[in-house]
C-alpha cells in the first residue's frame, strides 16, 4: 500500500522552465529524502530533511532546492531546468537512523 | 565515506535457475543492509532488511547472505520465475555515511526467461 505520494508522476518541459515536484508521506516518519534516478537507474541522494532541518545536502546544482512546510511534506523545485535534469525523481521517507526507506512512485521529468 | 559496488549489472537466467547478485562495501562498521526490487515503471520495494548480526536470512524464494569478514552482501533468488524480472538494488547504511544515510549499489537488471 502506497504511503509516500508524489505528484506529478510525469512532466515534460522545455529547457529554462521551472518545475516543482510534490511529495507527501502519511507514515508519520521524521525524515524525508529526494533521490535522482538517471537513465542507467543509478540512484543518487539529493536532499534529506529531518524535522524541517536540512541534514544532508549533496553537491547538486543550485537550481535545485527542497521546500518543506512540515515533516510530512518535502517538495523539490528546479529553477531553469537543463537537459541533464531529465530523470526520475524519487521521494522517500523513514523513521530514525538505520530504518527502512519507503519510496514513492517517482516523478519522471523530460526536458526537451 | 561508504562505497558500494554491485555486480553484475545485467543478468539473464532461465526459469527455474538461480540468480546470484553481490555487493561489496567498504565501511567495516556498516550495520544495516537492504535489498530493494524495482519492477519496470515502478518504485523501489523492500525485499529484505538485514542486521549486521545475521549472516543468513531466508525470504520467500530468496536468501540473503552477509559476509562481514569480506564485506559482501549477496542475494540469491532460488528457482527464479519471470515475475522476478526487475532491477535489484542493494543498500548499506553506516554512521560514516552521514546520519546513517543509505548508500545504494548501481543495480542489477535481472531477466528471467520462460
GROMACS .gro file of C-alpha atoms in nm:
model
  226
    1UNK     CA    1   0.000   0.000   0.000
    2UNK     CA    2   0.146   0.336  -0.106
    3UNK     CA    3   0.216   0.574   0.177
    4UNK     CA    4   0.454   0.813   0.001
    5UNK     CA    5   0.268   1.016  -0.259
    6UNK     CA    6   0.431   1.208  -0.540
    7UNK     CA    7   0.284   1.447  -0.794
    8UNK     CA    8   0.306   1.482  -1.083
    9UNK     CA    9   0.413   1.136  -1.198
   10UNK     CA   10   0.524   1.265  -1.536
   11UNK     CA   11   0.624   1.607  -1.666
   12UNK     CA   12   0.760   1.729  -1.997
   13UNK     CA   13   0.902   2.079  -2.015
   14UNK     CA   14   1.141   2.294  -2.209
   15UNK     CA   15   1.490   2.399  -2.115
   16UNK     CA   16   1.488   2.701  -1.888
   17UNK     CA   17   1.146   2.641  -1.735
   18UNK     CA   18   1.075   2.597  -1.365
   19UNK     CA   19   0.943   2.267  -1.233
   20UNK     CA   20   0.814   2.156  -0.894
   21UNK     CA   21   0.754   1.807  -0.765
   22UNK     CA   22   0.547   1.747  -0.455
   23UNK     CA   23   0.583   1.471  -0.200
   24UNK     CA   24   0.371   1.378   0.099
   25UNK     CA   25   0.413   1.084   0.338
   26UNK     CA   26   0.144   0.950   0.567
   27UNK     CA   27   0.370   0.723   0.772
   28UNK     CA   28   0.450   0.976   1.043
   29UNK     CA   29   0.820   0.949   0.960
   30UNK     CA   30   1.061   1.217   1.073
   31UNK     CA   31   1.297   1.221   0.776
   32UNK     CA   32   1.225   1.263   0.405
   33UNK     CA   33   1.454   1.237   0.104
   34UNK     CA   34   1.479   1.314  -0.263
   35UNK     CA   35   1.675   1.081  -0.489
   36UNK     CA   36   1.756   1.119  -0.857
   37UNK     CA   37   1.750   0.805  -1.071
   38UNK     CA   38   1.916   0.851  -1.408
   39UNK     CA   39   1.866   0.663  -1.734
   40UNK     CA   40   2.107   0.393  -1.616
   41UNK     CA   41   1.899   0.353  -1.299
   42UNK     CA   42   2.174   0.489  -1.078
   43UNK     CA   43   2.035   0.631  -0.753
   44UNK     CA   44   2.186   0.946  -0.607
   45UNK     CA   45   2.065   1.119  -0.295
   46UNK     CA   46   1.991   1.487  -0.343
   47UNK     CA   47   1.844   1.613  -0.017
   48UNK     CA   48   1.709   1.499   0.312
   49UNK     CA   49   1.501   1.683   0.572
   50UNK     CA   50   1.466   1.594   0.937
   51UNK     CA   51   1.215   1.797   1.137
   52UNK     CA   52   1.237   2.078   0.883
   53UNK     CA   53   1.613   2.091   0.901
   54UNK     CA   54   1.829   2.009   0.605
   55UNK     CA   55   2.070   1.745   0.729
   56UNK     CA   56   2.219   1.611   0.407
   57UNK     CA   57   2.277   1.825   0.102
   58UNK     CA   58   2.482   1.658  -0.169
   59UNK     CA   59   2.661   1.867  -0.432
   60UNK     CA   60   2.361   1.916  -0.654
   61UNK     CA   61   2.333   2.219  -0.884
   62UNK     CA   62   2.200   2.529  -0.714
   63UNK     CA   63   1.897   2.537  -0.941
   64UNK     CA   64   1.759   2.254  -0.725
   65UNK     CA   65   1.602   2.344  -0.393
   66UNK     CA   66   1.399   2.146  -0.139
   67UNK     CA   67   1.095   2.300   0.025
   68UNK     CA   68   0.922   2.169   0.335
   69UNK     CA   69   0.616   2.302   0.518
   70UNK     CA   70   0.607   2.026   0.780
   71UNK     CA   71   0.760   1.686   0.840
   72UNK     CA   72   0.504   1.513   0.616
   73UNK     CA   73   0.586   1.719   0.307
   74UNK     CA   74   0.905   1.768   0.109
   75UNK     CA   75   0.881   1.931  -0.232
   76UNK     CA   76   1.154   1.967  -0.492
   77UNK     CA   77   1.185   2.279  -0.702
   78UNK     CA   78   1.403   2.306  -1.010
   79UNK     CA   79   1.462   2.656  -1.136
   80UNK     CA   80   1.558   2.677  -1.504
   81UNK     CA   81   1.581   2.308  -1.597
   82UNK     CA   82   1.863   2.169  -1.810
   83UNK     CA   83   1.857   1.863  -2.043
   84UNK     CA   84   2.068   1.666  -1.794
   85UNK     CA   85   1.790   1.706  -1.537
   86UNK     CA   86   1.585   1.450  -1.731
   87UNK     CA   87   1.546   1.164  -1.486
   88UNK     CA   88   1.310   1.002  -1.240
   89UNK     CA   89   1.295   1.180  -0.906
   90UNK     CA   90   1.210   0.955  -0.614
   91UNK     CA   91   1.083   1.078  -0.281
   92UNK     CA   92   1.135   0.858   0.024
   93UNK     CA   93   1.086   0.868   0.398
   94UNK     CA   94   1.197   0.678   0.705
   95UNK     CA   95   1.179   0.694   1.081
   96UNK     CA   96   1.508   0.716   1.262
   97UNK     CA   97   1.851   0.604   1.157
   98UNK     CA   98   1.903   0.264   1.002
   99UNK     CA   99   1.541   0.204   0.931
  100UNK     CA  100   1.380   0.110   0.603
  101UNK     CA  101   1.333   0.374   0.337
  102UNK     CA  102   0.985   0.384   0.186
  103UNK     CA  103   0.971   0.520  -0.166
  104UNK     CA  104   0.708   0.700  -0.366
  105UNK     CA  105   0.617   0.601  -0.722
  106UNK     CA  106   0.853   0.857  -0.871
  107UNK     CA  107   0.821   1.168  -1.087
  108UNK     CA  108   0.961   1.136  -1.437
  109UNK     CA  109   1.097   1.460  -1.581
  110UNK     CA  110   1.171   1.501  -1.950
  111UNK     CA  111   1.344   1.819  -2.057
  112UNK     CA  112   1.324   1.897  -2.429
  113UNK     CA  113   3.261   0.751   0.335
  114UNK     CA  114   3.090   0.427   0.245
  115UNK     CA  115   3.116   0.296  -0.111
  116UNK     CA  116   2.909   0.013  -0.251
  117UNK     CA  117   2.985  -0.187  -0.564
  118UNK     CA  118   2.721  -0.417  -0.713
  119UNK     CA  119   2.772  -0.694  -0.970
  120UNK     CA  120   2.665  -0.797  -1.226
  121UNK     CA  121   2.492  -0.501  -1.392
  122UNK     CA  122   2.286  -0.735  -1.609
  123UNK     CA  123   2.185  -1.096  -1.551
  124UNK     CA  124   1.977  -1.333  -1.762
  125UNK     CA  125   1.867  -1.673  -1.633
  126UNK     CA  126   1.615  -1.934  -1.737
  127UNK     CA  127   1.305  -2.001  -1.536
  128UNK     CA  128   1.385  -2.236  -1.250
  129UNK     CA  129   1.752  -2.139  -1.235
  130UNK     CA  130   1.917  -1.944  -0.954
  131UNK     CA  131   2.017  -1.580  -0.986
  132UNK     CA  132   2.304  -1.451  -0.775
  133UNK     CA  133   2.379  -1.082  -0.715
  134UNK     CA  134   2.661  -0.948  -0.499
  135UNK     CA  135   2.750  -0.619  -0.338
  136UNK     CA  136   3.074  -0.529  -0.169
  137UNK     CA  137   3.107  -0.237   0.067
  138UNK     CA  138   3.399  -0.053   0.225
  139UNK     CA  139   3.299   0.056   0.576
  140UNK     CA  140   3.358  -0.227   0.826
  141UNK     CA  141   3.123  -0.050   1.068
  142UNK     CA  142   2.826  -0.082   0.833
  143UNK     CA  143   2.533  -0.206   1.033
  144UNK     CA  144   2.214  -0.209   0.826
  145UNK     CA  145   2.178  -0.374   0.488
  146UNK     CA  146   1.890  -0.375   0.245
  147UNK     CA  147   1.778  -0.529  -0.081
  148UNK     CA  148   1.522  -0.349  -0.292
  149UNK     CA  149   1.336  -0.461  -0.604
  150UNK     CA  150   1.222  -0.221  -0.876
  151UNK     CA  151   0.982  -0.354  -1.137
  152UNK     CA  152   0.960  -0.171  -1.473
  153UNK     CA  153   0.796   0.168  -1.435
  154UNK     CA  154   0.752   0.122  -1.062
  155UNK     CA  155   0.923   0.239  -0.747
  156UNK     CA  156   1.158   0.056  -0.515
  157UNK     CA  157   1.006  -0.205  -0.289
  158UNK     CA  158   1.189  -0.351   0.009
  159UNK     CA  159   1.278  -0.718  -0.028
  160UNK     CA  160   1.464  -0.759   0.298
  161UNK     CA  161   1.640  -0.567   0.571
  162UNK     CA  162   1.938  -0.736   0.733
  163UNK     CA  163   2.120  -0.651   1.053
  164UNK     CA  164   2.492  -0.696   1.084
  165UNK     CA  165   2.442  -0.971   1.342
  166UNK     CA  166   2.267  -1.209   1.099
  167UNK     CA  167   2.462  -1.388   0.829
  168UNK     CA  168   2.192  -1.593   0.662
  169UNK     CA  169   1.847  -1.452   0.602
  170UNK     CA  170   1.571  -1.652   0.434
  171UNK     CA  171   1.295  -1.485   0.237
  172UNK     CA  172   1.019  -1.617   0.015
  173UNK     CA  173   1.206  -1.762  -0.280
  174UNK     CA  174   1.538  -1.599  -0.195
  175UNK     CA  175   1.827  -1.597   0.051
  176UNK     CA  176   2.039  -1.304   0.162
  177UNK     CA  177   2.391  -1.373   0.281
  178UNK     CA  178   2.606  -1.129   0.476
  179UNK     CA  179   2.980  -1.194   0.495
  180UNK     CA  180   3.119  -0.929   0.728
  181UNK     CA  181   3.474  -1.052   0.700
  182UNK     CA  182   3.476  -0.998   0.325
  183UNK     CA  183   3.229  -0.704   0.346
  184UNK     CA  184   2.999  -0.875   0.099
  185UNK     CA  185   2.621  -0.883   0.078
  186UNK     CA  186   2.457  -1.130  -0.159
  187UNK     CA  187   2.111  -1.202  -0.289
  188UNK     CA  188   2.032  -1.546  -0.423
  189UNK     CA  189   1.700  -1.595  -0.594
  190UNK     CA  190   1.632  -1.967  -0.599
  191UNK     CA  191   1.417  -2.112  -0.878
  192UNK     CA  192   1.363  -1.775  -1.046
  193UNK     CA  193   1.042  -1.714  -1.240
  194UNK     CA  194   0.950  -1.445  -1.497
  195UNK     CA  195   0.785  -1.236  -1.224
  196UNK     CA  196   1.129  -1.190  -1.070
  197UNK     CA  197   1.240  -0.991  -1.374
  198UNK     CA  198   1.325  -0.648  -1.234
  199UNK     CA  199   1.609  -0.428  -1.120
  200UNK     CA  200   1.759  -0.515  -0.783
  201UNK     CA  201   1.947  -0.274  -0.562
  202UNK     CA  202   2.149  -0.332  -0.250
  203UNK     CA  203   2.187  -0.054   0.005
  204UNK     CA  204   2.419  -0.018   0.300
  205UNK     CA  205   2.389   0.213   0.597
  206UNK     CA  206   2.669   0.320   0.828
  207UNK     CA  207   2.732   0.612   1.058
  208UNK     CA  208   3.017   0.724   0.832
  209UNK     CA  209   2.765   0.791   0.554
  210UNK     CA  210   2.626   1.085   0.749
  211UNK     CA  211   2.311   1.033   0.957
  212UNK     CA  212   2.314   0.665   0.859
  213UNK     CA  213   2.230   0.757   0.502
  214UNK     CA  214   2.163   0.463   0.270
  215UNK     CA  215   2.427   0.419   0.003
  216UNK     CA  216   2.289   0.227  -0.295
  217UNK     CA  217   2.462  -0.011  -0.531
  218UNK     CA  218   2.440   0.058  -0.904
  219UNK     CA  219   2.169  -0.203  -0.957
  220UNK     CA  220   2.134  -0.536  -1.138
  221UNK     CA  221   1.884  -0.576  -1.419
  222UNK     CA  222   1.757  -0.935  -1.395
  223UNK     CA  223   1.574  -1.102  -1.682
  224UNK     CA  224   1.415  -1.442  -1.625
  225UNK     CA  225   1.332  -1.618  -1.950
  226UNK     CA  226   1.048  -1.872  -1.968
   0.00000   0.00000   0.00000
